[in-house]
XYZ file of C-alpha atoms in Angstrom:
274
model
C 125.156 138.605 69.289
C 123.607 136.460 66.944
C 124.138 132.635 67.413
C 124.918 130.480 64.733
C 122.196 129.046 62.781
C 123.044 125.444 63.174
C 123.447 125.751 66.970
C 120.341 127.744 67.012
C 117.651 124.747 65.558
C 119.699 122.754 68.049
C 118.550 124.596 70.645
C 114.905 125.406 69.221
C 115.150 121.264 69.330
C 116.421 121.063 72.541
C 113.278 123.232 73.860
C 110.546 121.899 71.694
C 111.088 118.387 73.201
C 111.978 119.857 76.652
C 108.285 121.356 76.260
C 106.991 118.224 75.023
C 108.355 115.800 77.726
C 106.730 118.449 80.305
C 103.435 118.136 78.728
C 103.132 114.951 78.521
C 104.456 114.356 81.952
C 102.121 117.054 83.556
C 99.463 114.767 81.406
C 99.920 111.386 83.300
C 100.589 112.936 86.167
C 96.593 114.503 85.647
C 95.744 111.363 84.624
C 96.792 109.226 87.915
C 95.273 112.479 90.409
C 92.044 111.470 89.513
C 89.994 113.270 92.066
C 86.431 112.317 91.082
C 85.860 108.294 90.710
C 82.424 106.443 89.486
C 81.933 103.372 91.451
C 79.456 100.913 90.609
C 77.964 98.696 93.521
C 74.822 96.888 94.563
C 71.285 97.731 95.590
C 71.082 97.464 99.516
C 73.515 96.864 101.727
C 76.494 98.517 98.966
C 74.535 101.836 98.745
C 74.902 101.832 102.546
C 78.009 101.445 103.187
C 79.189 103.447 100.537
C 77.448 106.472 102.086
C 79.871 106.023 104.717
C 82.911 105.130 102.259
C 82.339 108.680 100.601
C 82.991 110.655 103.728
C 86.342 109.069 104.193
C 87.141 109.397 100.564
C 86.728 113.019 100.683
C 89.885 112.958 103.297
C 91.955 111.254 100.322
C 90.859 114.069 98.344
C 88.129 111.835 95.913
C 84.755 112.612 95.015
C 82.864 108.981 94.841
C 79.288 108.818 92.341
C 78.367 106.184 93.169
C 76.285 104.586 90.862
C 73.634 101.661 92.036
C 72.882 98.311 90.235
C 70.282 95.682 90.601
C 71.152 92.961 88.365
C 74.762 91.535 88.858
C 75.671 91.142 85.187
C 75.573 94.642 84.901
C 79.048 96.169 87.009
C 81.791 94.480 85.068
C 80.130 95.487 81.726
C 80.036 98.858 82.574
C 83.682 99.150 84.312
C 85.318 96.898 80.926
C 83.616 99.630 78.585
C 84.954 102.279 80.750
C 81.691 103.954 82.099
C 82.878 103.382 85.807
C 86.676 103.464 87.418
C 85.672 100.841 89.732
C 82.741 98.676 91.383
C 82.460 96.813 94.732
C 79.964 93.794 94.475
C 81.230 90.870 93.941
C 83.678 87.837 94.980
C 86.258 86.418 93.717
C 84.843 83.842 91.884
C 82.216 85.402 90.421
C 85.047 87.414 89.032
C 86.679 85.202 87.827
C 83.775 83.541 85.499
C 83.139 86.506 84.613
C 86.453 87.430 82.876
C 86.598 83.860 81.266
C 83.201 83.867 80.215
C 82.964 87.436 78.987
C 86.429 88.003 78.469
C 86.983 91.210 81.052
C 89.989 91.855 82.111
C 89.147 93.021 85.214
C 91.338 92.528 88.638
C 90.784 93.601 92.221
C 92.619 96.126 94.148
C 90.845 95.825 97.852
C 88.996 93.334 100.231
C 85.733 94.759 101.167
C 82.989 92.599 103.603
C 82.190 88.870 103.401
C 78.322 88.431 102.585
C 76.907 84.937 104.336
C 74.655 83.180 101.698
C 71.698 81.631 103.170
C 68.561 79.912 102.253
C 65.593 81.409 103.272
C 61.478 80.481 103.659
C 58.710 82.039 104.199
C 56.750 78.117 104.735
C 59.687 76.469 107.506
C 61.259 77.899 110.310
C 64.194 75.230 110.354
C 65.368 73.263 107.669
C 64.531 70.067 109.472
C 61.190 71.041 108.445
C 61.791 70.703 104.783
C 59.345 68.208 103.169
C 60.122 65.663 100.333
C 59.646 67.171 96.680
C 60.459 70.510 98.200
C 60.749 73.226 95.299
C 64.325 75.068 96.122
C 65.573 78.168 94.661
C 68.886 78.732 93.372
C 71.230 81.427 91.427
C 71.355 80.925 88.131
C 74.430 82.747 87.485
C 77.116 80.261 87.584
C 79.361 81.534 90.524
C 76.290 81.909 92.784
C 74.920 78.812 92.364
C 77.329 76.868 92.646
C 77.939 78.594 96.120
C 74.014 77.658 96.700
C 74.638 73.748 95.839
C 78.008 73.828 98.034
C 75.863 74.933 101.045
C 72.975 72.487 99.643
C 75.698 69.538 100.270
C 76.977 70.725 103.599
C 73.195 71.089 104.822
C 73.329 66.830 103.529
C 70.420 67.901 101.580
C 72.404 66.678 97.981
C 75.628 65.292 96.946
C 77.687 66.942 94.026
C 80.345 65.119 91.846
C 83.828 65.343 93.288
C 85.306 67.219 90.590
C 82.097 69.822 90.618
C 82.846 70.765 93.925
C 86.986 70.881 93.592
C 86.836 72.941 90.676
C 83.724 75.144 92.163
C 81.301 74.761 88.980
C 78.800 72.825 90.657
C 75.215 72.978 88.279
C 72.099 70.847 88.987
C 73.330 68.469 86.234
C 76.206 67.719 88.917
C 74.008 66.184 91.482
C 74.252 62.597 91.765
C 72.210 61.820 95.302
C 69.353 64.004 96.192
C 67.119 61.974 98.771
C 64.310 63.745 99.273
C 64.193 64.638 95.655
C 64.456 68.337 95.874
C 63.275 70.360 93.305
C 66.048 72.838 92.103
C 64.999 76.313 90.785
C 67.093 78.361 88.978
C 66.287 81.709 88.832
C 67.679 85.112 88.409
C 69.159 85.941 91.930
C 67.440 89.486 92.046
C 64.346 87.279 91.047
C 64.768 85.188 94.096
C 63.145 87.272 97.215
C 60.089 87.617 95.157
C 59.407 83.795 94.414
C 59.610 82.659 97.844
C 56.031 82.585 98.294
C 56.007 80.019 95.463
C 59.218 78.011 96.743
C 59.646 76.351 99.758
C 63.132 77.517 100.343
C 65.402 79.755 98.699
C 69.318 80.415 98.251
C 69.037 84.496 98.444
C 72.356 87.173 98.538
C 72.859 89.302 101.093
C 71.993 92.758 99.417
C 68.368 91.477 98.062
C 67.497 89.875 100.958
C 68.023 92.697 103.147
C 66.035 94.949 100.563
C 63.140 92.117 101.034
C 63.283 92.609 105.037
C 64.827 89.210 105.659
C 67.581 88.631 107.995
C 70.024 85.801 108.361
C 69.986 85.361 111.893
C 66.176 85.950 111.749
C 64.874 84.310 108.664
C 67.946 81.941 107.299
C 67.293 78.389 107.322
C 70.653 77.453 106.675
C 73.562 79.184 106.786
C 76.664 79.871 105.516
C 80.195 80.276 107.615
C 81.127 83.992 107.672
C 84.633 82.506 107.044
C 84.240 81.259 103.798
C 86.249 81.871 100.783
C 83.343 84.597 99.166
C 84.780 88.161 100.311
C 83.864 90.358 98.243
C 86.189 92.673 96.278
C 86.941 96.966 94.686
C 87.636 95.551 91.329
C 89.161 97.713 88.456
C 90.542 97.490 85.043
C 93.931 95.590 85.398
C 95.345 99.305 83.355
C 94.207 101.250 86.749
C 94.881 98.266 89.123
C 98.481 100.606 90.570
C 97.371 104.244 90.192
C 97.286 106.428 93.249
C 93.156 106.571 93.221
C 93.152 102.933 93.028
C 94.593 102.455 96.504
C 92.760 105.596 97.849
C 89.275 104.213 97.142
C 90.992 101.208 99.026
C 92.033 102.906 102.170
C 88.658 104.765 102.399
C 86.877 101.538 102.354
C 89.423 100.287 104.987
C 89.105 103.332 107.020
C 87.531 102.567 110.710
C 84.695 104.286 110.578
C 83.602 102.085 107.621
C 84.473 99.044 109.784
C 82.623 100.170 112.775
C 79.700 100.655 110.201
C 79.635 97.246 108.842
C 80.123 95.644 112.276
C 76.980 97.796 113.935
C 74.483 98.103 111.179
C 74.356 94.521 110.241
C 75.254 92.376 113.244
C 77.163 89.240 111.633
C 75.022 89.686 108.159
C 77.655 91.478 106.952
C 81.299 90.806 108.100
C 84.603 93.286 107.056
C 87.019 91.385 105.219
C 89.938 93.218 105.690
């Protein structure tokens, strides 16, 4: 029998947007089993661990490509335009200037391994050594070297201006005593390992150092307290900060195998944060 006509386009209705609710729900549901993630990290030390990261990830059911950088301004650029779901090579507050000075919005998800700065030389073996006039290398990003200065003043090498120091945006133009007239260096911090012939000492991060062969405990001439505030972060867009693949990527990094890692293959260069 032959329905009306009016309660047939009801039900025609009722289906159409039955079908439409279904599609779109099967689409975010694709959408947040992302299975295959592009993570952006650092030369060194990031490509290493992430070797190990990838094996657990495959137990959460994701596929890392993990994609390598060598310049830090590079990873948040990439993840804000949307050519990587996530990246793991930075701090906090080099986060942070970042998404004020380049306006990212970019937020982390994870705690990954805290990176001791140090100051390295290739002229001294112990920072006693360092002579008057001495030519010292720092970051010039402005996260970094600050974090160089900050260990620079608890060396008693400088003195920064209060406020420089509380509000962690320390620049040579903050120095206000410097005794033995040090000469400060900014440079690019990939830059760094391959000027140390022509400084006396210089402030060098943990991934480019080891790709120079230097090693804190070995080479370091000062040293900075693996319990400082610099752990390093899985940072996405603050859009994918709760989907499912988010916190995967997390647990794999957390996983204990990727723990053991850190804690064997770079004894105390390289400390897990979580």
């Amino acid at each position: 029998m032959l329905l009306p006509v009016r309660r047939r386009a009801a039900m025609i209705a009722a289906i159409s947007l039955a079908s439409a609710a279904l599609f779109t729900a099967s689409g975010t549901l694709h959408a947040q089993e992302k299975k295959t993630l592009k993570v952006g990290v650092s030369v060194g030390s990031g490509e290493q661990i992430f070797e190990v990261v990838k094996k657990a990830a495959a137990r959460e059911g994701l596929t890392l490509d993990v994609i390598v950088f060598n310049d830090y301004q590079l990873p948040n650029a990439a993840l804000a335009a949307g050519d990587l779901d996530a990246n793991a090579f930075q701090h906090q507050p080099f986060l942070d200037n970042q998404n004020k000075s380049r306006g990212f919005d970019i937020v982390p998800v994870g705690l990954t391994i805290t990176a001791p700065l140090g100051f390295y030389s290739r002229k001294i073996k112990s920072i006693d050594a360092l002579p008057d006039g001495a030519s010292v290398g720092i970051q010039n990003d402005p996260s970094n070297g600050n974090r160089a200065l900050l260990l620079l003043q608890e060396a008693k090498l400088i003195t920064l201006k209060p406020e420089a120091v509380k509000n962690n945006t320390a620049t040579p133009l903050d120095v206000v005593s410097n005794p033995k007239k040090l000469k400060l260096v900014p440079l690019d911090a990939a830059q760094l390992p391959r000027s140390l012939d022509d400084l006396t000492i210089a402030s060098i991060n943990n991934d480019y150092a080891e790709k120079a062969g230097l090693t804190l405990a070995r080479d370091g001439v000062i040293k900075e307290s693996p319990k400082g505030p610099y752990a390093n972060i899985i940072a996405v867009r603050r859009a994918d900060k709760d989907k499912p693949w988010a916190q995967q990527l997390v647990k794999a990094y957390h996983s204990p195998e990727v723990k053991s890692f850190i804690e064997t293959k770079f004894n105390g260069a390289l400390v897990p944060a979580f």
